[in-house]
Amino acid sequence: MVVVFYLLIWGLAQPEALNSVAIPAADIQNGKQPNIVLILTDDQRWDTLWAMPTLQAELAKPGITFTNGFVVNSLCCPSRASILTGQYSHSTDVYRNEFPHGAFEAFNDKSTVATWLQEVGYKTSFIGKYLNHYEGPYVPPGWDNWEAFNGLPAYYGYGLAINGEIQNFGREESDYSTDVLANEAVSFITNNEGPIFLVYAPYVGGG
């Protein structure tokens, strides 16, 4: 069983979506936890999905669409903090994208969905953009595999903090970040029997 979430972060992120799929207690007891893949794009408008026919056919059509989505704070970092914790800004202290009261520096990452799932046997992986101002090689708690943009995300000429080390990428065709990250995500999925929790958050030109 694979549960896939695709969230658009720009006034449409819904931390409640992570709570909308109930895992039967019997499945947990029998070791049948679902694999969870969260695909997270940044600054993408909902009405741009017309240009993504594969996503519509493979995810949207057979899945569930939340026609009434609400967010308390429609900014990148507050939404990401809420997704990771299930809490609103008054609890996370992440109200905006810049410090203070915002960005990576303001986020308490000690207790998140990653630490919770890791504690019950999940293999966890974060691949892509974390919170603004994040710089490695720091790896937040709860992540078995960590491959996050180091500093500013980009398509070319960027760095990745990969499990405690920094790797820099240039401007060759093979350095295109969406492909690099997608390959890493596929590798994590195929090399782990599960249950897995994967956050795949490619750069799409947003802030």
C-alpha positions as a Python dict, from the first residue, in 0.01 Angstrom:
ca = {
    (1, 'M'): (0, 0, 0),
    (2, 'V'): (137, 341, -98),
    (3, 'V'): (-17, 670, 13),
    (4, 'V'): (92, 964, -203),
    (5, 'F'): (27, 1327, -114),
    (6, 'Y'): (87, 1611, -358),
    (7, 'L'): (70, 1952, -191),
    (8, 'L'): (101, 2294, -351),
    (9, 'I'): (263, 2535, -108),
    (10, 'W'): (127, 2882, -167),
    (11, 'G'): (-191, 2926, 32),
    (12, 'L'): (-300, 2569, -34),
    (13, 'A'): (-94, 2359, 205),
    (14, 'Q'): (-302, 2157, 447),
    (15, 'P'): (-136, 1999, 750),
    (16, 'E'): (-474, 1835, 817),
    (17, 'A'): (-425, 1632, 498),
    (18, 'L'): (-164, 1422, 675),
    (19, 'N'): (-427, 1326, 932),
    (20, 'S'): (-697, 1246, 678),
    (21, 'V'): (-567, 897, 597),
    (22, 'A'): (-632, 669, 890),
    (23, 'I'): (-408, 366, 932),
    (24, 'P'): (-613, 79, 1081),
    (25, 'A'): (-476, -39, 1415),
    (26, 'A'): (-485, -399, 1291),
    (27, 'D'): (-256, -309, 1001),
    (28, 'I'): (-1, -153, 1235),
    (29, 'Q'): (-11, -456, 1463),
    (30, 'N'): (34, -689, 1165),
    (31, 'G'): (324, -488, 1025),
    (32, 'K'): (125, -360, 726),
    (33, 'Q'): (198, 9, 761),
    (34, 'P'): (153, 194, 431),
    (35, 'N'): (445, 350, 249),
    (36, 'I'): (399, 728, 244),
    (37, 'V'): (533, 959, -29),
    (38, 'L'): (478, 1333, 9),
    (39, 'I'): (549, 1535, -307),
    (40, 'L'): (583, 1899, -213),
    (41, 'T'): (613, 2184, -462),
    (42, 'D'): (676, 2545, -375),
    (43, 'D'): (504, 2857, -509),
    (44, 'Q'): (295, 2652, -752),
    (45, 'R'): (-55, 2777, -830),
    (46, 'W'): (-332, 2521, -837),
    (47, 'D'): (-434, 2624, -1188),
    (48, 'T'): (-95, 2531, -1336),
    (49, 'L'): (-171, 2159, -1321),
    (50, 'W'): (-303, 2170, -1678),
    (51, 'A'): (64, 2155, -1783),
    (52, 'M'): (121, 1835, -1585),
    (53, 'P'): (-89, 1567, -1758),
    (54, 'T'): (105, 1275, -1610),
    (55, 'L'): (47, 1401, -1257),
    (56, 'Q'): (-323, 1447, -1332),
    (57, 'A'): (-356, 1098, -1477),
    (58, 'E'): (-142, 907, -1227),
    (59, 'L'): (-214, 1092, -901),
    (60, 'A'): (-505, 1334, -923),
    (61, 'K'): (-754, 1123, -1116),
    (62, 'P'): (-732, 807, -902),
    (63, 'G'): (-677, 1006, -583),
    (64, 'I'): (-865, 1248, -362),
    (65, 'T'): (-893, 1622, -425),
    (66, 'F'): (-951, 1857, -133),
    (67, 'T'): (-1189, 2110, -285),
    (68, 'N'): (-1189, 2324, 29),
    (69, 'G'): (-833, 2364, 149),
    (70, 'F'): (-746, 2613, 421),
    (71, 'V'): (-420, 2739, 559),
    (72, 'V'): (-363, 2975, 849),
    (73, 'N'): (-43, 3128, 717),
    (74, 'S'): (2, 3106, 340),
    (75, 'L'): (380, 3131, 323),
    (76, 'C'): (650, 2877, 249),
    (77, 'C'): (818, 2826, 587),
    (78, 'P'): (505, 2842, 805),
    (79, 'S'): (334, 2589, 580),
    (80, 'R'): (631, 2354, 581),
    (81, 'A'): (661, 2379, 959),
    (82, 'S'): (290, 2299, 992),
    (83, 'I'): (317, 2000, 758),
    (84, 'L'): (608, 1860, 958),
    (85, 'T'): (448, 1913, 1299),
    (86, 'G'): (71, 1936, 1249),
    (87, 'Q'): (82, 2264, 1443),
    (88, 'Y'): (-10, 2621, 1358),
    (89, 'S'): (229, 2916, 1365),
    (90, 'H'): (144, 3013, 1722),
    (91, 'S'): (285, 2675, 1827),
    (92, 'T'): (580, 2647, 1586),
    (93, 'D'): (682, 3016, 1613),
    (94, 'V'): (728, 3011, 1234),
    (95, 'Y'): (515, 3299, 1108),
    (96, 'R'): (713, 3406, 802),
    (97, 'N'): (1008, 3316, 579),
    (98, 'E'): (1267, 3531, 756),
    (99, 'F'): (1414, 3527, 1105),
    (100, 'P'): (1304, 3610, 1372),
    (101, 'H'): (978, 3413, 1396),
    (102, 'G'): (1052, 3247, 1066),
    (103, 'A'): (1285, 3043, 849),
    (104, 'F'): (1499, 2747, 954),
    (105, 'E'): (1646, 2932, 1253),
    (106, 'A'): (1306, 2959, 1424),
    (107, 'F'): (1192, 2601, 1368),
    (108, 'N'): (1219, 2344, 1646),
    (109, 'D'): (1279, 2018, 1460),
    (110, 'K'): (1312, 1788, 1761),
    (111, 'S'): (961, 1643, 1727),
    (112, 'T'): (816, 1604, 1377),
    (113, 'V'): (633, 1351, 1165),
    (114, 'A'): (977, 1214, 1074),
    (115, 'T'): (1071, 1136, 1437),
    (116, 'W'): (726, 992, 1506),
    (117, 'L'): (730, 759, 1207),
    (118, 'Q'): (1092, 661, 1262),
    (119, 'E'): (1003, 555, 1616),
    (120, 'V'): (743, 306, 1484),
    (121, 'G'): (977, 149, 1231),
    (122, 'Y'): (961, 367, 921),
    (123, 'K'): (1264, 441, 704),
    (124, 'T'): (1250, 816, 648),
    (125, 'S'): (1394, 1035, 375),
    (126, 'F'): (1387, 1405, 292),
    (127, 'I'): (1495, 1506, -59),
    (128, 'G'): (1481, 1865, -183),
    (129, 'K'): (1401, 2203, -32),
    (130, 'Y'): (1369, 2224, 347),
    (131, 'L'): (1311, 2565, 511),
    (132, 'N'): (1456, 2898, 401),
    (133, 'H'): (1807, 2966, 538),
    (134, 'Y'): (1883, 2599, 597),
    (135, 'E'): (2250, 2521, 553),
    (136, 'G'): (2413, 2183, 610),
    (137, 'P'): (2578, 1964, 694),
    (138, 'Y'): (2330, 1951, 985),
    (139, 'V'): (2079, 1663, 961),
    (140, 'P'): (1754, 1717, 1156),
    (141, 'P'): (1636, 1440, 1390),
    (142, 'G'): (1423, 1161, 1249),
    (143, 'W'): (1565, 1134, 898),
    (144, 'D'): (1747, 816, 794),
    (145, 'N'): (1830, 974, 459),
    (146, 'W'): (1880, 1350, 419),
    (147, 'E'): (1948, 1528, 88),
    (148, 'A'): (1846, 1892, 117),
    (149, 'F'): (1939, 2204, -77),
    (150, 'N'): (2229, 2372, 100),
    (151, 'G'): (2144, 2741, 102),
    (152, 'L'): (1947, 2873, -193),
    (153, 'P'): (1778, 2609, -409),
    (154, 'A'): (1827, 2626, -785),
    (155, 'Y'): (1810, 2422, -1104),
    (156, 'Y'): (2185, 2457, -1167),
    (157, 'G'): (2485, 2570, -963),
    (158, 'Y'): (2354, 2455, -626),
    (159, 'G'): (2471, 2250, -330),
    (160, 'L'): (2312, 1959, -148),
    (161, 'A'): (2364, 1862, 212),
    (162, 'I'): (2373, 1484, 182),
    (163, 'N'): (2374, 1292, 509),
    (164, 'G'): (2623, 1521, 679),
    (165, 'E'): (2835, 1618, 380),
    (166, 'I'): (2810, 1897, 123),
    (167, 'Q'): (2813, 1814, -247),
    (168, 'N'): (2818, 2092, -507),
    (169, 'F'): (2665, 2064, -853),
    (170, 'G'): (2753, 2263, -1162),
    (171, 'R'): (2575, 2359, -1482),
    (172, 'E'): (2596, 2045, -1690),
    (173, 'E'): (2278, 1884, -1818),
    (174, 'S'): (2329, 1603, -1569),
    (175, 'D'): (2328, 1857, -1282),
    (176, 'Y'): (1963, 1961, -1338),
    (177, 'S'): (1834, 1949, -982),
    (178, 'T'): (1486, 1812, -1053),
    (179, 'D'): (1635, 1507, -1225),
    (180, 'V'): (1907, 1464, -961),
    (181, 'L'): (1654, 1473, -678),
    (182, 'A'): (1403, 1253, -863),
    (183, 'N'): (1669, 989, -918),
    (184, 'E'): (1756, 998, -550),
    (185, 'A'): (1390, 963, -455),
    (186, 'V'): (1345, 663, -684),
    (187, 'S'): (1662, 508, -544),
    (188, 'F'): (1537, 545, -187),
    (189, 'I'): (1203, 386, -275),
    (190, 'T'): (1351, 93, -465),
    (191, 'N'): (1627, 20, -212),
    (192, 'N'): (1404, 5, 95),
    (193, 'E'): (1142, -261, 157),
    (194, 'G'): (942, -34, 382),
    (195, 'P'): (755, 95, 545),
    (196, 'I'): (896, 422, 413),
    (197, 'F'): (818, 789, 456),
    (198, 'L'): (959, 1006, 178),
    (199, 'V'): (930, 1381, 134),
    (200, 'Y'): (1024, 1481, -221),
    (201, 'A'): (1042, 1860, -250),
    (202, 'P'): (1196, 1974, -581),
    (203, 'Y'): (1275, 2335, -666),
    (204, 'V'): (1020, 2496, -898),
    (205, 'G'): (1149, 2851, -908),
    (206, 'G'): (977, 2979, -597),
    (207, 'G'): (1108, 3156, -291),
}
